[in-house]
Tab-separated table of C-alpha atoms and ligand atoms in Angstrom:
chain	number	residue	atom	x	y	z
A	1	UNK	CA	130.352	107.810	121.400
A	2	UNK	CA	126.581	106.582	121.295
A	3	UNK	CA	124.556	104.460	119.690
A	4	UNK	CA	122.233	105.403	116.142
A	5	UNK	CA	118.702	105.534	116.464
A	6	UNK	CA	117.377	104.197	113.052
A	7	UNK	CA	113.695	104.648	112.594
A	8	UNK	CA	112.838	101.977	109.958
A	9	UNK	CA	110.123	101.901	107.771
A	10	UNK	CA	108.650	98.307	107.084
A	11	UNK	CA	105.526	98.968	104.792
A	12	UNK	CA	102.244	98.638	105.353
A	13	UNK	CA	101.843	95.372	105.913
A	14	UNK	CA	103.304	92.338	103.530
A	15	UNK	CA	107.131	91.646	104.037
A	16	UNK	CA	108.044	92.153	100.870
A	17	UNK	CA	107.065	95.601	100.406
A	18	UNK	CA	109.784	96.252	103.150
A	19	UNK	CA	112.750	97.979	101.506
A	20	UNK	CA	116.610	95.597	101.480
A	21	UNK	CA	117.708	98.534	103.628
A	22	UNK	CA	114.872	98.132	106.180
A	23	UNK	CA	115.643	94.603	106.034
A	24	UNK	CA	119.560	94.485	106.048
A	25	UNK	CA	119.243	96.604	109.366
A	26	UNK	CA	117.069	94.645	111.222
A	27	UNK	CA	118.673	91.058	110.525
A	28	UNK	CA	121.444	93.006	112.254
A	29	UNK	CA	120.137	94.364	114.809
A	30	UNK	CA	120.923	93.564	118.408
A	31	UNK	CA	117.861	95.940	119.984
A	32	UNK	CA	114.911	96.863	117.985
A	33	UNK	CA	111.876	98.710	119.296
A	34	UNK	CA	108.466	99.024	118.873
A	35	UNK	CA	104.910	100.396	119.746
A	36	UNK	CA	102.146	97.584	120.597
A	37	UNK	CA	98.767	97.981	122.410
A	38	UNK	CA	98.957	97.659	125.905
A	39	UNK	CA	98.570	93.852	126.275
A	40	UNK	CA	98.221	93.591	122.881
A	41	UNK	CA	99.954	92.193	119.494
A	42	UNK	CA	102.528	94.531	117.669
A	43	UNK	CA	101.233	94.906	114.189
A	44	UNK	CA	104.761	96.229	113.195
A	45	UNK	CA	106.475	93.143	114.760
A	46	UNK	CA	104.168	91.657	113.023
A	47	UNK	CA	105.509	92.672	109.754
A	48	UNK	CA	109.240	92.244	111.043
A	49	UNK	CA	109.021	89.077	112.699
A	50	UNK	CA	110.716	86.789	110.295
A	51	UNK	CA	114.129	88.885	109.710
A	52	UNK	CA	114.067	89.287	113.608
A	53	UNK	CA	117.402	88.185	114.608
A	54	UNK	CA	117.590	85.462	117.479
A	55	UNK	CA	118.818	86.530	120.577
A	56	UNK	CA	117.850	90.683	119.750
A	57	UNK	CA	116.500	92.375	122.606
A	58	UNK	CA	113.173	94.016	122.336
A	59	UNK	CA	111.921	97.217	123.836
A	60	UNK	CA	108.070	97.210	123.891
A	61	UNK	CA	106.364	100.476	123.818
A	62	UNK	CA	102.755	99.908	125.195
A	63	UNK	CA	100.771	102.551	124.002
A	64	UNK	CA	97.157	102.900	124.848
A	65	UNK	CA	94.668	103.737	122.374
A	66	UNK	CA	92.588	106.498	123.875
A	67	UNK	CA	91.773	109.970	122.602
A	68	UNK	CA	93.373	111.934	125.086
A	69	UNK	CA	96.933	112.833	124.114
A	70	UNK	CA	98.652	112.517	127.665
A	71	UNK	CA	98.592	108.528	128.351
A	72	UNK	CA	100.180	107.864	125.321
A	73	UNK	CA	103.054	111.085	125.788
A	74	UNK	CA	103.643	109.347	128.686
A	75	UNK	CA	104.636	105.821	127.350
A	76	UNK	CA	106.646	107.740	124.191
A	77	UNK	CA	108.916	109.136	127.694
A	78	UNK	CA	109.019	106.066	128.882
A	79	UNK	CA	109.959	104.364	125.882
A	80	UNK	CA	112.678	106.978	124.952
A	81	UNK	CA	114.259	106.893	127.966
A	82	UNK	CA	114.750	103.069	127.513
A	83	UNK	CA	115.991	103.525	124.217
A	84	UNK	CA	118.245	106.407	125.502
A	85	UNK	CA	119.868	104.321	127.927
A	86	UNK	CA	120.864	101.538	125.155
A	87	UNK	CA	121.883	104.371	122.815
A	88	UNK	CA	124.577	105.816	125.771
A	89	UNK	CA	126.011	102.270	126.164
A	90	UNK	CA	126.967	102.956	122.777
A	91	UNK	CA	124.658	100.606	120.919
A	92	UNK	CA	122.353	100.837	117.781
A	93	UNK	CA	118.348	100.887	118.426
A	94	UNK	CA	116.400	99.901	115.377
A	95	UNK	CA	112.976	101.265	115.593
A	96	UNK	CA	110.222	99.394	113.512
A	97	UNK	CA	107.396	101.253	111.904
A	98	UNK	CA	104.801	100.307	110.200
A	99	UNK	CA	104.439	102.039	106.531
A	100	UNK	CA	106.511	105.524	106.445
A	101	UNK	CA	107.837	106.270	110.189
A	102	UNK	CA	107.039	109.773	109.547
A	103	UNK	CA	104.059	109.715	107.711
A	104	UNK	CA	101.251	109.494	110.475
A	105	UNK	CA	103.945	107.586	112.274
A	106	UNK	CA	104.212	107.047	115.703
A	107	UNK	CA	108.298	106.780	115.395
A	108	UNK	CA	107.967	110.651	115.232
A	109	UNK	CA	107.538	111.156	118.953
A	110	UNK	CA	110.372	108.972	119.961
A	111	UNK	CA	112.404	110.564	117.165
A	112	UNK	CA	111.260	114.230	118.490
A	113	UNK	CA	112.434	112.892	122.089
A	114	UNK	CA	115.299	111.880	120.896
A	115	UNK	CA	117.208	113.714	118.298
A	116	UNK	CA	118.718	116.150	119.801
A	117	UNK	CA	120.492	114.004	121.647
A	118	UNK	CA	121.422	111.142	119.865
A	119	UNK	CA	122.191	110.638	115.834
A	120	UNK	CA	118.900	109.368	114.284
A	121	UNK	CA	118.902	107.737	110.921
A	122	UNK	CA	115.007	107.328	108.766
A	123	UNK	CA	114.857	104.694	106.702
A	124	UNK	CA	111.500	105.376	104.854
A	125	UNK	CA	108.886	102.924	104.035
A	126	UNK	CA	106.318	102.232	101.395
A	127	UNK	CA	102.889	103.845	102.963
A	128	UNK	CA	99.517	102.741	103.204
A	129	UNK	CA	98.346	105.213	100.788
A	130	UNK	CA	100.351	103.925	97.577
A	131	UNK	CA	99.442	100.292	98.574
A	132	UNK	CA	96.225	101.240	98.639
A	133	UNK	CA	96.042	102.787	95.605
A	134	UNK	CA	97.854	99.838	94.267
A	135	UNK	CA	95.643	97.112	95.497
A	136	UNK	CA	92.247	98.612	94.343
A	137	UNK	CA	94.050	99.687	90.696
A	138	UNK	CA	93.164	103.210	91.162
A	139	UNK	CA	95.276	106.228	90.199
A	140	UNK	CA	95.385	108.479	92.901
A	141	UNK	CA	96.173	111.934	91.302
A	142	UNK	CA	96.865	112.574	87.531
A	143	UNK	CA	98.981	115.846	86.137
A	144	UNK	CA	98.126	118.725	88.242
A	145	UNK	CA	95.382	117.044	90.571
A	146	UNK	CA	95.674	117.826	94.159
A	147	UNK	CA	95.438	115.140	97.158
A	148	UNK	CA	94.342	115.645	100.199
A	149	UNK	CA	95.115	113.207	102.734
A	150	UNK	CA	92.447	113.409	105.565
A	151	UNK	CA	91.750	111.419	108.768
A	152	UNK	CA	88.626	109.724	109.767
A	153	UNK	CA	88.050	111.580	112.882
A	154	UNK	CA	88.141	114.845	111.516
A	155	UNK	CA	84.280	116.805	112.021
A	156	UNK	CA	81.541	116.246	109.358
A	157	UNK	CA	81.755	120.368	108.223
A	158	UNK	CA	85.685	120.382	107.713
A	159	UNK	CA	86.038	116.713	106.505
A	160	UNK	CA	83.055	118.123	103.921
A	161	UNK	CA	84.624	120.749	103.268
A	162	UNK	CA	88.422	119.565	102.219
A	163	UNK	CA	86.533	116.838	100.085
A	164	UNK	CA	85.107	119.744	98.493
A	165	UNK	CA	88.114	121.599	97.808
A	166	UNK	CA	90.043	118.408	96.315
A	167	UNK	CA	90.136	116.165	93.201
A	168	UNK	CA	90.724	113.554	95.011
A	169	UNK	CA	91.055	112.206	99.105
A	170	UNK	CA	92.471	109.503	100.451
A	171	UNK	CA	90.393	109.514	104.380
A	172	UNK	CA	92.575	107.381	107.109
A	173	UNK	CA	91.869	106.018	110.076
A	174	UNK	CA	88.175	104.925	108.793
A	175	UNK	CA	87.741	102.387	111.946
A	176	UNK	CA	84.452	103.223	113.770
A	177	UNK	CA	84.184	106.851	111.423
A	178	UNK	CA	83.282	104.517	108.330
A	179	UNK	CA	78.922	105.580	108.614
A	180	UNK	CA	80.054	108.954	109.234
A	181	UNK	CA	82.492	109.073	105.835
A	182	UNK	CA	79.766	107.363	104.155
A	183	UNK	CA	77.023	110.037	104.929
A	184	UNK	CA	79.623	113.008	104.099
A	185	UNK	CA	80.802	110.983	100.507
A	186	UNK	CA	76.975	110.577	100.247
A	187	UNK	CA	75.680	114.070	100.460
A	188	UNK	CA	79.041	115.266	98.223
A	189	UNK	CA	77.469	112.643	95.477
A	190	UNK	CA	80.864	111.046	95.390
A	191	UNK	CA	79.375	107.200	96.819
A	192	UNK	CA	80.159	106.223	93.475
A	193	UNK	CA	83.689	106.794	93.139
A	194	UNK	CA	84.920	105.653	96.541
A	195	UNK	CA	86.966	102.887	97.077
A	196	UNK	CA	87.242	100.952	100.559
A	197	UNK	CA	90.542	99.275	101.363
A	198	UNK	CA	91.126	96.801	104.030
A	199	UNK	CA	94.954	95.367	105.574
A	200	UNK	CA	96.224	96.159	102.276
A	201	UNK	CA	98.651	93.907	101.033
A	202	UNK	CA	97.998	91.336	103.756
A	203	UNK	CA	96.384	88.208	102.954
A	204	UNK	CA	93.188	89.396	104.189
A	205	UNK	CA	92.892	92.259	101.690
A	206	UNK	CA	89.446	93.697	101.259
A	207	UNK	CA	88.642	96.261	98.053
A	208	UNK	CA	85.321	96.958	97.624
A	209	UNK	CA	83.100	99.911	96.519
A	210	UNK	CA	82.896	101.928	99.957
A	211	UNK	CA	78.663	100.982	99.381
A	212	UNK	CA	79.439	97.616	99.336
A	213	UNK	CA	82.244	98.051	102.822
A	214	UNK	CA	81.589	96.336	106.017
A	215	UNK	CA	79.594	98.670	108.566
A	216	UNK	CA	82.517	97.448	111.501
A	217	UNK	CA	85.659	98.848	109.608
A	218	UNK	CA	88.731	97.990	111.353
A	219	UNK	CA	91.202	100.662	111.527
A	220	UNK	CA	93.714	99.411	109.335
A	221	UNK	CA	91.710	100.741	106.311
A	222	UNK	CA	90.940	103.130	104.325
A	223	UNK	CA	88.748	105.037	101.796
A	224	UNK	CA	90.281	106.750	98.610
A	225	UNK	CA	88.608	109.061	95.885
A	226	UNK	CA	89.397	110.475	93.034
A	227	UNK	CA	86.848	112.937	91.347
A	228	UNK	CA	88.407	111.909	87.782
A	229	UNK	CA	88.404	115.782	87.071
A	230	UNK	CA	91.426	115.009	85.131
A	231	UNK	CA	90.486	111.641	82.559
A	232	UNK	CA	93.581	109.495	82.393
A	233	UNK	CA	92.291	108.458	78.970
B	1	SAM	C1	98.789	105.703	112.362
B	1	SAM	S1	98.473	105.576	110.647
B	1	SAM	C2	100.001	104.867	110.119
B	1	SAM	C3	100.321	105.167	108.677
B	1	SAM	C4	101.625	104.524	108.237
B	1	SAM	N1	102.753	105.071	108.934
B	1	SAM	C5	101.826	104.657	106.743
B	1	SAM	O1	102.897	105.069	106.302
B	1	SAM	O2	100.906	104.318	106.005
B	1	SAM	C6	97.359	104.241	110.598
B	1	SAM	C7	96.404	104.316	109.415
B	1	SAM	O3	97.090	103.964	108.232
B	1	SAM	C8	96.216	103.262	107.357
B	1	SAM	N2	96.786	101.937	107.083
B	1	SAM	C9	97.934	101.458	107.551
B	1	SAM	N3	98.174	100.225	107.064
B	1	SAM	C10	97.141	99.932	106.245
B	1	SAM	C11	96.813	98.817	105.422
B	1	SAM	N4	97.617	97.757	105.338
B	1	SAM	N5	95.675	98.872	104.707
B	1	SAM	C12	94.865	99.960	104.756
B	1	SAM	N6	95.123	101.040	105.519
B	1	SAM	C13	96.249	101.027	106.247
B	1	SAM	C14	94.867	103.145	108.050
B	1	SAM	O4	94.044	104.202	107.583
B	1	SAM	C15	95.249	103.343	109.507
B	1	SAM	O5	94.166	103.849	110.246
């Protein structure tokens, strides 16, 4: 017998947008875990922190936010060899995630490290995409218009490119790629139709034309497009 791994979903930011599922299993939980910045705030305990159970033991994931892929590997082993050690003592491990934990999630690479081993359960979560979309009142796609979801630092030619080929984009990870998005939505003649969305659903939610965005974008945001190929009228 071992413990479940549940990777929960909590949305993207406001509590309520966290499903009664997410929340029924993390009142209950004894051990959660979760990814923070090394030395830093948790933005998904963030989210979680008032259904967090007193007493419940907390695995902290530092994970350090640099390019190359090894330094952050390497806290993913660390962290799922913690959690595998709770798991073999035969208790539950609720994971929290901000948004989806498998859309752009980082639950995926303790889930890859540990599913062979262990039963996981995903619990998904309302992503940043459809808040998004929600908070600046824009439809993203209409009847057979294609999305493509793309991430800030993706190269000028290819992020041109997919823009190109879609009807409409929603670009993540805008943080410190926001001038360079600009310049590519610029030259595409699509500055007009773009949408900048800050913490979405938080109560420091920014919508604003992307000309009118702040030039230091933090990277919880995003910039969404649709061409309006398709007229919804
Ligand atoms: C690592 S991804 C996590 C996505 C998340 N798992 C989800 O389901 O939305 C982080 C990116 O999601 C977007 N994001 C997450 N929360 C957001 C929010 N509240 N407002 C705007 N963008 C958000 C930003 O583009 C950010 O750079």
């Amino acid at each position: 017998m071992s413990g479940v791994l549940y990777g929960v979903g909590l949305g993207p930011g406001d509590p309520e947008l966290m499903t009664l599922k997410a929340h029924r299993l993390i009142s209950a939980a004894a051990v959660v875990a979760y990814p923070a910045l090394v030395g830093g705030e948790s933005f998904a305990r963030s989210i979680a922190a008032d259904c967090l159970p007193d007493g419940v033991r907390e695995i902290v994931i530092e994970v350090p936010m640099v390019v190359e892929r090894e330094p952050a590997q390497a806290a993913y082993d660390k962290g799922a060899a913690a959690i595998a050690k709770v798991l073999e003592a035969d208790q539950d491990v609720v994971v929290l995630c901000e948004g989806d934990p498998l859309f752009y999630g980082s639950y995926m690479y303790l889930h890859a490290r540990l599913a062979g081993r262990f039963d996981c359960v995903v619990v998904p979560g309302v992503n940043s995409i459809n808040v998004s979309s929600a908070a600046a009142g824009l439809p993203l796609v209409a009847r057979n218009e294609v999305l493509s979801v793309l991430a800030g630092p993706m190269n000028v030619a290819e992020m041109a490119a997919r823009i190109a080929a879609a009807d409409a984009v929603a670009i993540m990870k805008v943080g410190r790629h926001l001038a360079k998005i600009r310049d590519v939505l610029g030259d595409l003649g699509l500055m007009e139709r773009a949408i900048y969305v800050e913490r979405a659903s938080l109560p420091e939610q920014r919508v604003v034309p992307l000309m009118n965005a702040p030039d230091d974008a933090p990277y919880f945001s995003m910039i969404l497009v649709n061409k309006g190929a398709d007229p919804w009228l």
